[in-house]
Amino acid sequence: MGAFVISKRFDDYYKFEFTSRKGKTIFTSLRYELKFECEEGIEYFKKAIDKATFINGKSGSGKFYFKIVIEEVHFATSRKYATELMLQKGIVEIQKYAQSSEILDFSFNHFEFSFNEITSLDKKTFL
């Protein structure tokens, strides 16, 4: 079963990713200003999955991707896939597991260090 993972972007906006059972990102949402909007976006997607349209595309480098459109509004974009078969497997995984997937919130950032903490670390620690 996949999972929706909420995280904070570098520009302080929120996003969510739908990840596969193996933890690989399948698609990434657009950005949201507030976390509750991101959570509402996930719930909306779960309810509207039957209305979703998957529009396939090909990047300039030859990789395959899809955009998710719901009610004529761009909702999310997939990661890049090497083959069309892998792309189709990603879409099938969304259709099978999205409605029952759990939501994981990693938007809090406990891994931030101040500049002083970074510069005071002993270099031998990393050697």
JSON list of C-alpha atoms in Angstrom, two decimals:
[
{"chain": "A", "resi": 1, "resn": "MET", "atom": "CA", "xyz": [0.00, 0.00, 0.00]},
{"chain": "A", "resi": 2, "resn": "GLY", "atom": "CA", "xyz": [1.24, 3.49, -0.79]},
{"chain": "A", "resi": 3, "resn": "ALA", "atom": "CA", "xyz": [1.29, 6.57, 1.41]},
{"chain": "A", "resi": 4, "resn": "PHE", "atom": "CA", "xyz": [0.76, 10.30, 1.11]},
{"chain": "A", "resi": 5, "resn": "VAL", "atom": "CA", "xyz": [3.78, 12.12, 2.54]},
{"chain": "A", "resi": 6, "resn": "ILE", "atom": "CA", "xyz": [3.42, 15.78, 3.53]},
{"chain": "A", "resi": 7, "resn": "SER", "atom": "CA", "xyz": [6.60, 17.84, 3.60]},
{"chain": "A", "resi": 8, "resn": "LYS", "atom": "CA", "xyz": [7.68, 21.46, 3.59]},
{"chain": "A", "resi": 9, "resn": "ARG", "atom": "CA", "xyz": [9.39, 22.88, 0.55]},
{"chain": "A", "resi": 10, "resn": "PHE", "atom": "CA", "xyz": [12.39, 25.21, 0.69]},
{"chain": "A", "resi": 11, "resn": "ASP", "atom": "CA", "xyz": [10.12, 28.18, -0.09]},
{"chain": "A", "resi": 12, "resn": "ASP", "atom": "CA", "xyz": [8.06, 27.43, 3.10]},
{"chain": "A", "resi": 13, "resn": "TYR", "atom": "CA", "xyz": [5.10, 26.09, 1.15]},
{"chain": "A", "resi": 14, "resn": "TYR", "atom": "CA", "xyz": [3.75, 22.58, 1.68]},
{"chain": "A", "resi": 15, "resn": "LYS", "atom": "CA", "xyz": [3.45, 19.72, -0.78]},
{"chain": "A", "resi": 16, "resn": "PHE", "atom": "CA", "xyz": [2.56, 16.07, -0.67]},
{"chain": "A", "resi": 17, "resn": "GLU", "atom": "CA", "xyz": [3.87, 13.11, -2.54]},
{"chain": "A", "resi": 18, "resn": "PHE", "atom": "CA", "xyz": [2.17, 9.82, -3.18]},
{"chain": "A", "resi": 19, "resn": "THR", "atom": "CA", "xyz": [4.74, 7.07, -2.65]},
{"chain": "A", "resi": 20, "resn": "SER", "atom": "CA", "xyz": [4.65, 3.44, -3.72]},
{"chain": "A", "resi": 21, "resn": "ARG", "atom": "CA", "xyz": [4.72, 0.45, -1.42]},
{"chain": "A", "resi": 22, "resn": "LYS", "atom": "CA", "xyz": [8.49, 0.48, -1.87]},
{"chain": "A", "resi": 23, "resn": "GLY", "atom": "CA", "xyz": [8.78, 4.15, -0.88]},
{"chain": "A", "resi": 24, "resn": "LYS", "atom": "CA", "xyz": [9.41, 5.54, -4.38]},
{"chain": "A", "resi": 25, "resn": "THR", "atom": "CA", "xyz": [7.65, 8.82, -5.27]},
{"chain": "A", "resi": 26, "resn": "ILE", "atom": "CA", "xyz": [4.91, 8.33, -7.87]},
{"chain": "A", "resi": 27, "resn": "PHE", "atom": "CA", "xyz": [3.63, 11.90, -8.04]},
{"chain": "A", "resi": 28, "resn": "THR", "atom": "CA", "xyz": [4.09, 15.26, -6.37]},
{"chain": "A", "resi": 29, "resn": "SER", "atom": "CA", "xyz": [1.30, 17.74, -5.72]},
{"chain": "A", "resi": 30, "resn": "LEU", "atom": "CA", "xyz": [1.31, 21.41, -6.46]},
{"chain": "A", "resi": 31, "resn": "ARG", "atom": "CA", "xyz": [2.31, 23.68, -3.58]},
{"chain": "A", "resi": 32, "resn": "TYR", "atom": "CA", "xyz": [0.05, 24.79, -0.75]},
{"chain": "A", "resi": 33, "resn": "GLU", "atom": "CA", "xyz": [0.51, 27.84, 1.44]},
{"chain": "A", "resi": 34, "resn": "LEU", "atom": "CA", "xyz": [-0.91, 26.21, 4.60]},
{"chain": "A", "resi": 35, "resn": "LYS", "atom": "CA", "xyz": [-0.58, 22.65, 5.87]},
{"chain": "A", "resi": 36, "resn": "PHE", "atom": "CA", "xyz": [-4.33, 22.18, 6.35]},
{"chain": "A", "resi": 37, "resn": "GLU", "atom": "CA", "xyz": [-4.82, 23.05, 2.65]},
{"chain": "A", "resi": 38, "resn": "CYS", "atom": "CA", "xyz": [-2.36, 20.29, 1.80]},
{"chain": "A", "resi": 39, "resn": "GLU", "atom": "CA", "xyz": [-4.29, 17.83, 4.00]},
{"chain": "A", "resi": 40, "resn": "GLU", "atom": "CA", "xyz": [-7.54, 18.90, 2.35]},
{"chain": "A", "resi": 41, "resn": "GLY", "atom": "CA", "xyz": [-5.92, 18.36, -1.05]},
{"chain": "A", "resi": 42, "resn": "ILE", "atom": "CA", "xyz": [-5.13, 14.76, -0.11]},
{"chain": "A", "resi": 43, "resn": "GLU", "atom": "CA", "xyz": [-8.68, 14.12, 1.12]},
{"chain": "A", "resi": 44, "resn": "TYR", "atom": "CA", "xyz": [-10.09, 15.71, -2.03]},
{"chain": "A", "resi": 45, "resn": "PHE", "atom": "CA", "xyz": [-7.89, 13.50, -4.20]},
{"chain": "A", "resi": 46, "resn": "LYS", "atom": "CA", "xyz": [-8.93, 10.37, -2.32]},
{"chain": "A", "resi": 47, "resn": "LYS", "atom": "CA", "xyz": [-12.60, 11.20, -2.93]},
{"chain": "A", "resi": 48, "resn": "ALA", "atom": "CA", "xyz": [-12.13, 12.37, -6.53]},
{"chain": "A", "resi": 49, "resn": "ILE", "atom": "CA", "xyz": [-9.80, 9.62, -7.79]},
{"chain": "A", "resi": 50, "resn": "ASP", "atom": "CA", "xyz": [-12.57, 8.32, -10.06]},
{"chain": "A", "resi": 51, "resn": "LYS", "atom": "CA", "xyz": [-12.77, 11.74, -11.74]},
{"chain": "A", "resi": 52, "resn": "ALA", "atom": "CA", "xyz": [-9.00, 11.98, -12.29]},
{"chain": "A", "resi": 53, "resn": "THR", "atom": "CA", "xyz": [-7.60, 12.07, -15.79]},
{"chain": "A", "resi": 54, "resn": "PHE", "atom": "CA", "xyz": [-4.02, 10.96, -16.38]},
{"chain": "A", "resi": 55, "resn": "ILE", "atom": "CA", "xyz": [-2.40, 12.85, -19.25]},
{"chain": "A", "resi": 56, "resn": "ASN", "atom": "CA", "xyz": [0.77, 11.17, -20.47]},
{"chain": "A", "resi": 57, "resn": "GLY", "atom": "CA", "xyz": [3.74, 13.15, -21.68]},
{"chain": "A", "resi": 58, "resn": "LYS", "atom": "CA", "xyz": [7.35, 12.74, -22.69]},
{"chain": "A", "resi": 59, "resn": "SER", "atom": "CA", "xyz": [10.16, 15.02, -21.57]},
{"chain": "A", "resi": 60, "resn": "GLY", "atom": "CA", "xyz": [12.84, 16.41, -23.84]},
{"chain": "A", "resi": 61, "resn": "SER", "atom": "CA", "xyz": [15.24, 13.78, -22.51]},
{"chain": "A", "resi": 62, "resn": "GLY", "atom": "CA", "xyz": [12.89, 10.97, -23.56]},
{"chain": "A", "resi": 63, "resn": "LYS", "atom": "CA", "xyz": [11.51, 10.13, -20.11]},
{"chain": "A", "resi": 64, "resn": "PHE", "atom": "CA", "xyz": [7.80, 9.49, -19.60]},
{"chain": "A", "resi": 65, "resn": "TYR", "atom": "CA", "xyz": [5.58, 11.27, -17.07]},
{"chain": "A", "resi": 66, "resn": "PHE", "atom": "CA", "xyz": [1.92, 12.03, -16.45]},
{"chain": "A", "resi": 67, "resn": "LYS", "atom": "CA", "xyz": [-0.10, 14.91, -15.12]},
{"chain": "A", "resi": 68, "resn": "ILE", "atom": "CA", "xyz": [-3.16, 14.35, -12.97]},
{"chain": "A", "resi": 69, "resn": "VAL", "atom": "CA", "xyz": [-6.10, 16.56, -13.90]},
{"chain": "A", "resi": 70, "resn": "ILE", "atom": "CA", "xyz": [-9.31, 16.65, -11.87]},
{"chain": "A", "resi": 71, "resn": "GLU", "atom": "CA", "xyz": [-12.29, 18.59, -13.20]},
{"chain": "A", "resi": 72, "resn": "GLU", "atom": "CA", "xyz": [-10.06, 20.35, -15.74]},
{"chain": "A", "resi": 73, "resn": "VAL", "atom": "CA", "xyz": [-7.60, 21.57, -13.07]},
{"chain": "A", "resi": 74, "resn": "HIS", "atom": "CA", "xyz": [-3.97, 20.42, -12.99]},
{"chain": "A", "resi": 75, "resn": "PHE", "atom": "CA", "xyz": [-3.55, 18.67, -9.64]},
{"chain": "A", "resi": 76, "resn": "ALA", "atom": "CA", "xyz": [-0.17, 16.92, -9.64]},
{"chain": "A", "resi": 77, "resn": "THR", "atom": "CA", "xyz": [2.75, 15.74, -11.79]},
{"chain": "A", "resi": 78, "resn": "SER", "atom": "CA", "xyz": [4.43, 12.34, -11.70]},
{"chain": "A", "resi": 79, "resn": "ARG", "atom": "CA", "xyz": [8.08, 11.57, -11.45]},
{"chain": "A", "resi": 80, "resn": "LYS", "atom": "CA", "xyz": [9.92, 10.69, -14.66]},
{"chain": "A", "resi": 81, "resn": "TYR", "atom": "CA", "xyz": [9.81, 7.06, -15.81]},
{"chain": "A", "resi": 82, "resn": "ALA", "atom": "CA", "xyz": [12.24, 5.25, -18.12]},
{"chain": "A", "resi": 83, "resn": "THR", "atom": "CA", "xyz": [9.52, 3.28, -19.92]},
{"chain": "A", "resi": 84, "resn": "GLU", "atom": "CA", "xyz": [5.82, 3.59, -20.68]},
{"chain": "A", "resi": 85, "resn": "LEU", "atom": "CA", "xyz": [5.22, 0.28, -18.88]},
{"chain": "A", "resi": 86, "resn": "MET", "atom": "CA", "xyz": [6.67, 1.69, -15.65]},
{"chain": "A", "resi": 87, "resn": "LEU", "atom": "CA", "xyz": [4.50, 4.79, -16.08]},
{"chain": "A", "resi": 88, "resn": "GLN", "atom": "CA", "xyz": [1.39, 2.61, -16.44]},
{"chain": "A", "resi": 89, "resn": "LYS", "atom": "CA", "xyz": [2.35, 0.65, -13.31]},
{"chain": "A", "resi": 90, "resn": "GLY", "atom": "CA", "xyz": [2.56, 3.95, -11.41]},
{"chain": "A", "resi": 91, "resn": "ILE", "atom": "CA", "xyz": [-0.94, 4.92, -12.53]},
{"chain": "A", "resi": 92, "resn": "VAL", "atom": "CA", "xyz": [-2.31, 1.48, -11.58]},
{"chain": "A", "resi": 93, "resn": "GLU", "atom": "CA", "xyz": [-0.75, 1.78, -8.12]},
{"chain": "A", "resi": 94, "resn": "ILE", "atom": "CA", "xyz": [-2.50, 5.13, -7.62]},
{"chain": "A", "resi": 95, "resn": "GLN", "atom": "CA", "xyz": [-5.84, 3.70, -8.73]},
{"chain": "A", "resi": 96, "resn": "LYS", "atom": "CA", "xyz": [-5.48, 0.66, -6.48]},
{"chain": "A", "resi": 97, "resn": "TYR", "atom": "CA", "xyz": [-4.12, 2.16, -3.29]},
{"chain": "A", "resi": 98, "resn": "ALA", "atom": "CA", "xyz": [-4.68, 5.93, -3.09]},
{"chain": "A", "resi": 99, "resn": "GLN", "atom": "CA", "xyz": [-8.10, 5.82, -1.43]},
{"chain": "A", "resi": 100, "resn": "SER", "atom": "CA", "xyz": [-6.92, 3.61, 1.43]},
{"chain": "A", "resi": 101, "resn": "SER", "atom": "CA", "xyz": [-3.40, 5.05, 1.85]},
{"chain": "A", "resi": 102, "resn": "GLU", "atom": "CA", "xyz": [-2.30, 6.60, 5.10]},
{"chain": "A", "resi": 103, "resn": "ILE", "atom": "CA", "xyz": [-1.01, 10.16, 5.48]},
{"chain": "A", "resi": 104, "resn": "LEU", "atom": "CA", "xyz": [2.46, 10.71, 6.91]},
{"chain": "A", "resi": 105, "resn": "ASP", "atom": "CA", "xyz": [3.40, 14.22, 8.05]},
{"chain": "A", "resi": 106, "resn": "PHE", "atom": "CA", "xyz": [7.08, 15.09, 7.71]},
{"chain": "A", "resi": 107, "resn": "SER", "atom": "CA", "xyz": [6.49, 18.84, 7.45]},
{"chain": "A", "resi": 108, "resn": "PHE", "atom": "CA", "xyz": [8.17, 19.58, 10.75]},
{"chain": "A", "resi": 109, "resn": "ASN", "atom": "CA", "xyz": [11.90, 19.92, 10.34]},
{"chain": "A", "resi": 110, "resn": "HIS", "atom": "CA", "xyz": [13.85, 18.59, 13.29]},
{"chain": "A", "resi": 111, "resn": "PHE", "atom": "CA", "xyz": [16.99, 18.30, 11.23]},
{"chain": "A", "resi": 112, "resn": "GLU", "atom": "CA", "xyz": [17.80, 21.98, 10.91]},
{"chain": "A", "resi": 113, "resn": "PHE", "atom": "CA", "xyz": [21.10, 23.15, 12.31]},
{"chain": "A", "resi": 114, "resn": "SER", "atom": "CA", "xyz": [22.18, 26.70, 12.95]},
{"chain": "A", "resi": 115, "resn": "PHE", "atom": "CA", "xyz": [25.27, 28.00, 11.22]},
{"chain": "A", "resi": 116, "resn": "ASN", "atom": "CA", "xyz": [27.19, 27.95, 14.53]},
{"chain": "A", "resi": 117, "resn": "GLU", "atom": "CA", "xyz": [26.30, 24.30, 15.14]},
{"chain": "A", "resi": 118, "resn": "ILE", "atom": "CA", "xyz": [27.57, 23.32, 11.71]},
{"chain": "A", "resi": 119, "resn": "THR", "atom": "CA", "xyz": [30.84, 25.26, 11.92]},
{"chain": "A", "resi": 120, "resn": "SER", "atom": "CA", "xyz": [31.58, 24.03, 15.45]},
{"chain": "A", "resi": 121, "resn": "LEU", "atom": "CA", "xyz": [31.37, 20.35, 14.52]},
{"chain": "A", "resi": 122, "resn": "ASP", "atom": "CA", "xyz": [34.64, 18.51, 14.71]},
{"chain": "A", "resi": 123, "resn": "LYS", "atom": "CA", "xyz": [35.85, 17.58, 11.22]},
{"chain": "A", "resi": 124, "resn": "LYS", "atom": "CA", "xyz": [37.15, 14.25, 12.56]},
{"chain": "A", "resi": 125, "resn": "THR", "atom": "CA", "xyz": [33.52, 13.22, 13.15]},
{"chain": "A", "resi": 126, "resn": "PHE", "atom": "CA", "xyz": [32.97, 12.97, 9.40]},
{"chain": "A", "resi": 127, "resn": "LEU", "atom": "CA", "xyz": [36.25, 11.31, 8.43]}
]
